[in-house]
Coordinates of C-alpha atoms and ligand atoms in Angstrom, one line a residue:
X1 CA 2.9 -2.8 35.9
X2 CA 6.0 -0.4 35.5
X3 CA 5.7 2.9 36.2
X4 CA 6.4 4.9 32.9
X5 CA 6.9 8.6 33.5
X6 CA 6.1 11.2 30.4
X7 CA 8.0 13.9 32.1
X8 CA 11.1 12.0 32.2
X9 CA 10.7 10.8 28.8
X10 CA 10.8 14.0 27.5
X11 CA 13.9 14.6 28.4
X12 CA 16.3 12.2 26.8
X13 CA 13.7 12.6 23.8
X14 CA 11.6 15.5 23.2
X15 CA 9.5 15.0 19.9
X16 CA 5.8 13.3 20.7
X17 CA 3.3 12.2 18.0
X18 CA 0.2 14.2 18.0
X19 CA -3.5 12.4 18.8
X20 CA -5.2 12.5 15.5
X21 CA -8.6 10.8 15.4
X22 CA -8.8 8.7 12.6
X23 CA -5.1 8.5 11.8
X24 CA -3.3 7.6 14.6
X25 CA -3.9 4.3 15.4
X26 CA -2.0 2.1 17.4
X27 CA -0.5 0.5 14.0
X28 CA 0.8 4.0 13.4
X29 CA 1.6 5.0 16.7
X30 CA 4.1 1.9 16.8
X31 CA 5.4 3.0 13.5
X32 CA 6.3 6.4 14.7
X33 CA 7.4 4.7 18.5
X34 CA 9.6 2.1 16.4
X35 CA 10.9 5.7 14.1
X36 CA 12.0 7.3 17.2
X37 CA 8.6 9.3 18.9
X38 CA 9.5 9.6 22.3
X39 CA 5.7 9.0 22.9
X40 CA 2.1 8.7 21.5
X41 CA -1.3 9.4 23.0
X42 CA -4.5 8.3 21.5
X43 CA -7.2 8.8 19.5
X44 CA -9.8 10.7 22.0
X45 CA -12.0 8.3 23.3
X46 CA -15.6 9.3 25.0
X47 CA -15.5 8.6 28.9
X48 CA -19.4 8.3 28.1
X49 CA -19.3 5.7 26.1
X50 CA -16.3 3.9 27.9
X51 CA -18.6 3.6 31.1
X52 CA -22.0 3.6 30.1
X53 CA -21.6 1.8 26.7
X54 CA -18.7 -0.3 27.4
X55 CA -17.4 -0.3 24.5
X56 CA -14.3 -2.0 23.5
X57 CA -11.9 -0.1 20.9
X58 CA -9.0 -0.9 19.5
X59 CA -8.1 2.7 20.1
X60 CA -7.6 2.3 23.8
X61 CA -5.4 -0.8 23.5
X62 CA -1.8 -0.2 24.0
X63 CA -1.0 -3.6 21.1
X64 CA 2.8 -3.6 20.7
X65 CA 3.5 0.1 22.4
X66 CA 6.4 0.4 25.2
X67 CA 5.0 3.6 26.3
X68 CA 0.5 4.3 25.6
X69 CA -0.8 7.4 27.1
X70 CA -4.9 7.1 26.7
X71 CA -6.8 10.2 25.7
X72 CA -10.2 11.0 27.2
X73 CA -12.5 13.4 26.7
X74 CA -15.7 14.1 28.7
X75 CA -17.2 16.9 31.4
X76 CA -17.9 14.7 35.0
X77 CA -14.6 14.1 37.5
X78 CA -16.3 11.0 38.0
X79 CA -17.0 9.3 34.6
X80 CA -13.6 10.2 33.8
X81 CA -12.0 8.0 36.7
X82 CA -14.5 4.9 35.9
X83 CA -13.0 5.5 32.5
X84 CA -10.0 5.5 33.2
X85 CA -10.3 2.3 35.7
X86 CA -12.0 0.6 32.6
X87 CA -9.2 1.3 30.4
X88 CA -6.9 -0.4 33.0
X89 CA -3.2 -1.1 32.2
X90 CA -3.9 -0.2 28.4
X91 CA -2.7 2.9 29.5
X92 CA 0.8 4.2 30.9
X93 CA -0.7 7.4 31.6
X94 CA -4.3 9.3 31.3
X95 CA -4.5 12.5 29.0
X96 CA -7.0 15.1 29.2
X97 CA -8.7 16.4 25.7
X98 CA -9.5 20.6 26.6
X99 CA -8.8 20.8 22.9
X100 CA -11.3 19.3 20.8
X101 CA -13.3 22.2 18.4
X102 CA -16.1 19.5 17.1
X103 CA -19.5 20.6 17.8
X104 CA -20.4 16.6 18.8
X105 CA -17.6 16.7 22.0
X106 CA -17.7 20.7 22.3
X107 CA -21.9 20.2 22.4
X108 CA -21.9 18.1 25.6
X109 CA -19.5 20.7 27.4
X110 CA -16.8 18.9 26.8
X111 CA -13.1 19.4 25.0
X112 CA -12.2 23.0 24.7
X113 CA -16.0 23.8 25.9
X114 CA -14.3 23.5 29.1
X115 CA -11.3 25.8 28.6
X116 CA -13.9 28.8 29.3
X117 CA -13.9 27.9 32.9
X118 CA -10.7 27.1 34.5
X119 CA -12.1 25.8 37.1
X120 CA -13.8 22.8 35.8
X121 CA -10.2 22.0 34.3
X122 CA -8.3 22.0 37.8
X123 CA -11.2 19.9 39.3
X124 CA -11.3 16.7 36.6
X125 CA -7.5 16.4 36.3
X126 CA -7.6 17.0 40.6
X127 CA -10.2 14.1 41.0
X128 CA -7.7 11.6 38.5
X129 CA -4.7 12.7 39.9
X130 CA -6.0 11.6 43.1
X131 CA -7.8 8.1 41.9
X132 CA -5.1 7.0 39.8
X133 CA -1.7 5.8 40.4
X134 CA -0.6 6.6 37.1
X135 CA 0.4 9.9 35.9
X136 CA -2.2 12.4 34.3
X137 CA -1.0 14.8 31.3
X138 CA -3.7 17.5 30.0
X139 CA -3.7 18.8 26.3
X140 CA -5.3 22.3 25.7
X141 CA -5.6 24.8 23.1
X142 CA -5.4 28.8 23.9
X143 CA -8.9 29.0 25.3
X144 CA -12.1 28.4 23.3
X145 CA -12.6 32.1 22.1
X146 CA -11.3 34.1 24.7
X147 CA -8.0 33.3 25.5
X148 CA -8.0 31.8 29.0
X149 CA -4.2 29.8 28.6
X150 CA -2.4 31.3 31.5
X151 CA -5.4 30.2 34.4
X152 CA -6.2 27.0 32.5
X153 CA -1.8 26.1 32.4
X154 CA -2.1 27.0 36.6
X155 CA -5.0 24.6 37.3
X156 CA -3.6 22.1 35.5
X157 CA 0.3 22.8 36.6
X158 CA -1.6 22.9 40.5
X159 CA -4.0 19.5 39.9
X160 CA -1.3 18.1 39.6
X161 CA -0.6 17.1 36.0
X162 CA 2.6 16.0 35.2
X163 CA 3.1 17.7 31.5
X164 CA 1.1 19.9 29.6
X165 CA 0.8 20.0 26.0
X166 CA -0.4 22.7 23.9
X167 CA -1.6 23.4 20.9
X168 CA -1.2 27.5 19.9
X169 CA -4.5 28.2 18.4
X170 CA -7.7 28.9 20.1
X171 CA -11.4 26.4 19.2
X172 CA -13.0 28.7 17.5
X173 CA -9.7 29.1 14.7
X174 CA -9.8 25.5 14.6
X175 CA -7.0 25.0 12.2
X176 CA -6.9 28.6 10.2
X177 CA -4.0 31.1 10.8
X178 CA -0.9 30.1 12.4
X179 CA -0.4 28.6 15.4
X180 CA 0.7 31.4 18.8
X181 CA 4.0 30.6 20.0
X182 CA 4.4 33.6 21.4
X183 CA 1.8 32.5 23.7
X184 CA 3.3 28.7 24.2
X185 CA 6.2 30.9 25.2
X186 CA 4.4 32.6 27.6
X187 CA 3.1 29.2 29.5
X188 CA 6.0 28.2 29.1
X189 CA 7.6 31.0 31.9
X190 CA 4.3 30.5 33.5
X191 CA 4.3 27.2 34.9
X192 CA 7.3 24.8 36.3
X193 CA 6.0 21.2 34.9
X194 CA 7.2 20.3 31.0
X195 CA 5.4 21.9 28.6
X196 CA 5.0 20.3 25.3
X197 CA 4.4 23.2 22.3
X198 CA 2.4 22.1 19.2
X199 CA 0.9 23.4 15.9
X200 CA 2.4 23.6 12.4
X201 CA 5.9 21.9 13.5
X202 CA 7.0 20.4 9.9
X203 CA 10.8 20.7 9.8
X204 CA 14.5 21.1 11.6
X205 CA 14.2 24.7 11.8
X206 CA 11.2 24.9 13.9
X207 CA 13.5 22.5 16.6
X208 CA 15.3 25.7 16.6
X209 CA 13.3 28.3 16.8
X210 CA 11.3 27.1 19.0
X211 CA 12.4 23.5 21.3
X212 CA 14.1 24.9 24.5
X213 CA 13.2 28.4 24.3
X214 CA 9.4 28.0 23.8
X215 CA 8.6 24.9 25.4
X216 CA 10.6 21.8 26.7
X217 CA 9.3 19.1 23.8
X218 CA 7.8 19.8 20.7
X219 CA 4.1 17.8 19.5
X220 CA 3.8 17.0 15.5
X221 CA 0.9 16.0 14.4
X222 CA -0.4 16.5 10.3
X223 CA 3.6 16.8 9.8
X224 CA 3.7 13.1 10.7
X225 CA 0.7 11.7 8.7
X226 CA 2.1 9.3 6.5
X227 CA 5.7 10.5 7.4
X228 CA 7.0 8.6 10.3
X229 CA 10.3 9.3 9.3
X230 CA 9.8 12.8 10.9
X231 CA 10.6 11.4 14.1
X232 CA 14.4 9.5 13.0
X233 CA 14.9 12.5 10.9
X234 CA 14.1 15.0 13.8
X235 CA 16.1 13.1 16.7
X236 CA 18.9 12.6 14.6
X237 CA 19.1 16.3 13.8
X238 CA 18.4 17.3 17.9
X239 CA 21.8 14.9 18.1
X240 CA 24.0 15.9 15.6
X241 CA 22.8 19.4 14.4
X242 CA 22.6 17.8 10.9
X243 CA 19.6 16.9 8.7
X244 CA 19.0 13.5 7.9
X245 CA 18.1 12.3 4.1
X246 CA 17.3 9.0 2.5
X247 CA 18.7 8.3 -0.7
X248 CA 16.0 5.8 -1.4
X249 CA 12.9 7.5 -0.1
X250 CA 10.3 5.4 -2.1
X251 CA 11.8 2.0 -1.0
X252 CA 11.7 3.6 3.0
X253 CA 8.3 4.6 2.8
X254 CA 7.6 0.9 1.2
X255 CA 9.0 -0.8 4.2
X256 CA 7.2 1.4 6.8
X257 CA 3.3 0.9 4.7
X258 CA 4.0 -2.9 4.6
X259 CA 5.2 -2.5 8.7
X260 CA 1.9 -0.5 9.6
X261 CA -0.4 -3.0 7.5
X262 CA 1.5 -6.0 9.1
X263 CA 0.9 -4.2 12.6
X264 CA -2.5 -3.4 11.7
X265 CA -3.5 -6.8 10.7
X266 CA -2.9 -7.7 14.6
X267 CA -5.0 -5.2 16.1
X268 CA -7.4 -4.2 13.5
X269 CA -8.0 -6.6 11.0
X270 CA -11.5 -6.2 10.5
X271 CA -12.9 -4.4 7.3
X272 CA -10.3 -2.0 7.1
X273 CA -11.0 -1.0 3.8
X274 CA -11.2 2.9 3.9
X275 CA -8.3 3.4 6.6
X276 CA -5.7 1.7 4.3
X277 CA -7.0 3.5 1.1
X278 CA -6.3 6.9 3.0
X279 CA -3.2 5.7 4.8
X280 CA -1.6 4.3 1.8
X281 CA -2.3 7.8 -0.4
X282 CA -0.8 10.0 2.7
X283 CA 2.6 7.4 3.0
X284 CA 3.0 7.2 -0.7
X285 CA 2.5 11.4 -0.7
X286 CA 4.9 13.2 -2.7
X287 CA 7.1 10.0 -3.5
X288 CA 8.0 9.7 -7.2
X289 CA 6.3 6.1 -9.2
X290 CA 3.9 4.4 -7.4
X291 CA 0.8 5.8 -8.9
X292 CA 0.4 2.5 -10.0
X293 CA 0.2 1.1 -6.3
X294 CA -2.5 3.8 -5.2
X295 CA -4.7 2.4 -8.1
X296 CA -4.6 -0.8 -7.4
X297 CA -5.1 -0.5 -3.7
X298 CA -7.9 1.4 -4.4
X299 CA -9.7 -0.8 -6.6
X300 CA -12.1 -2.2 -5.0
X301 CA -12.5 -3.2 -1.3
X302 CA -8.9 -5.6 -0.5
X303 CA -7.9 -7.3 3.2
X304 CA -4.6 -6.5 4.5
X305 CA -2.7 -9.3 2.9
X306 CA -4.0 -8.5 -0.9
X307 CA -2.5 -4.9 0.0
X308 CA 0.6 -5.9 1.4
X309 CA 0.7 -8.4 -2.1
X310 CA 0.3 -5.5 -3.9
X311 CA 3.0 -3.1 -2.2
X312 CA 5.5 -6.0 -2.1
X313 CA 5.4 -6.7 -5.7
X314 CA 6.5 -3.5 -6.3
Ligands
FMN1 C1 -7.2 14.7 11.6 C2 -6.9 15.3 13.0 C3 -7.5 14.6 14.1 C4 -7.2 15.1 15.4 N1 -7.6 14.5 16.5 C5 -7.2 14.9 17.8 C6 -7.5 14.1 18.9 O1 -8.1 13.0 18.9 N2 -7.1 14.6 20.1 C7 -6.4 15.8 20.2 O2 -6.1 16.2 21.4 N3 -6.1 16.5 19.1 C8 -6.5 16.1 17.9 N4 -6.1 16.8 16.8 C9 -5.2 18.0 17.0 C10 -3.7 17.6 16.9 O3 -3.4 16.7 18.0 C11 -2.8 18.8 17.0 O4 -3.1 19.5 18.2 C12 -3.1 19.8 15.8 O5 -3.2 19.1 14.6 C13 -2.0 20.8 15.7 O6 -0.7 20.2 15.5 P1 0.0 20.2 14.0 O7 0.0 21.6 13.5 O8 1.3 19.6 14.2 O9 -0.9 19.3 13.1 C14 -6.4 16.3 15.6 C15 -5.9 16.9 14.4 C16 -6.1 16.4 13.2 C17 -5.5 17.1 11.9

């Protein structure tokens, strides 16, 4: 398998789509690959149930990617390198969840449960380093209450991760306030691997104010939902220093619905009734005329072809 390195990604291309559970599958990870994502990661996915359960999801798949990073989430060193040995080549590169808030991952010590002692951090991405030979990226928040950043960024920087993503807020904010970038800023002098900021980047002059002097690559996640034009829009700006409009934004988010449903019919095309009645409302957001498609689509339970019918028609 070729070796695919996030670190060096990240530097010809430094904007990375978010994992978001439940909306970034790998039909809309492709999208946002195909727009111009330097990389995705995603949906967590329970070392538990990987190894005990063996459960097959399409969320661990890598389907059409050129570059899959796997997120895991769990508490035991070891369950997290069976995991990651059942995952296999699905994955470029294994990715750490300290981040999750949700009582169900937070309740078995796990996602940002862990962020309270550092230790524990150092000593799961230490064993995976070790048993893999892949590399391991880690994605944490601020601490769970207490902010414990700066010794949970060392343990990771020292087990040997090869980036660090982070998200400025701590669990217990969940998604309230704004996100600290003062304190991204601060890992940022802290540690000498990338560092990958993230929370509430939605536009060009965020790039500014905070890609290169805040962290080396810049994470968007609710930004992106239904909007995988963020990415061309946001690379084309980091090039050219100008911002990048469509002048026929309805018939361009058109073409990228009908590409995710045509994607998702390969890799998910079992009763996928609910995802495409919430993916089609956040892709259509905003855009003027096609009320009349969200109705339709939302009549009633439709496959993937009758939806695609209906978009094309239009
Ligand atoms: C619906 C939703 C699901 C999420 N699922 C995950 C997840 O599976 N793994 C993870 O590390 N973060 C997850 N997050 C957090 C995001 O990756 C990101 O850190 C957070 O949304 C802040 O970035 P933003 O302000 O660009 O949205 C999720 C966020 C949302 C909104």
């Amino acid at each position: 398998m070729k070796k695919v390195s996030p670190a060096k990604l990240l530097k010809s291309n430094p904007f990375v789509l978010a994992p978001m559970d439940d909306v970034t599958d790998i039909a809309f990870r492709k999208i946002c690959e195909d727009m111009g994502a330097s990389y995705s990661i995603s949906e967590l996915t329970s070392v538990d149930a990987l190894v005990r359960d063996k459960v097959t999801l399409a969320r661990y798949e890598r389907g059409n990617l050129k570059v899959s990073g796997v997120q895991l989430f769990g508490n035991n060193p070891e369950t997290f390198c069976e995991a990651a040995d059942f995952v296999g080549d699905n994955a470029d590169f294994i990715d750490v969840n300290f981040g999750c808030p949700s009582a169900t991952v937070t309740g078995n010590d796990a996602g940002s449960m862990l962020l309270k002692d550092p230790k524990n951090v150092g000593e799961i991405i230490s064993k995976l380093v070790k048993h893999l030979d892949k590399p391991v990226t880690a994605k944490i928040r601020l601490g769970y209450s207490k902010m414990t950043y700066l010794d949970v960024a060392k343990e990771v920087e020292d087990a040997g991760a090869e980036v660090l993503a982070v998200h400025g807020r701590t669990a217990k904010q969940k998604y309230t306030g704004v996100a600290n970038w003062d304190a991204i800023s601060e890992i940022h002098n802290g540690i000498d691997i990338p560092l990958i900021g993230n929370g509430d980047v939605r536009s060009e002059e965020d790039i500014d104010k905070y890609l290169g002097s805040h962290a080396d690559a810049l994470m968007i996640g609710r930004a992106a939902i239904g909007n995988p034009l963020i990415f061309e829009q946001f690379k084309h700006y980091h090039k050219t220093g100008e911002k990048l409009e469509y002048e026929d934004l309805k018939q361009r988010r058109k073409e990228l619905f009908m590409d995710y449903l045509e994607e998702l019919d390969k890799f998910e095309p079992y009763n996928p009734g609910l995802k495409i009645k919430r993916q089609s409302m956040w892709f259509f957001k905003g855009v003027e005329g096609v009320k009349h498609i969200r109705r339709e689509i939302n009549e009633g339970k439709k496959t993937i072809p009758e939806v695609l019918d209906i978009v094309k028609r239009f």
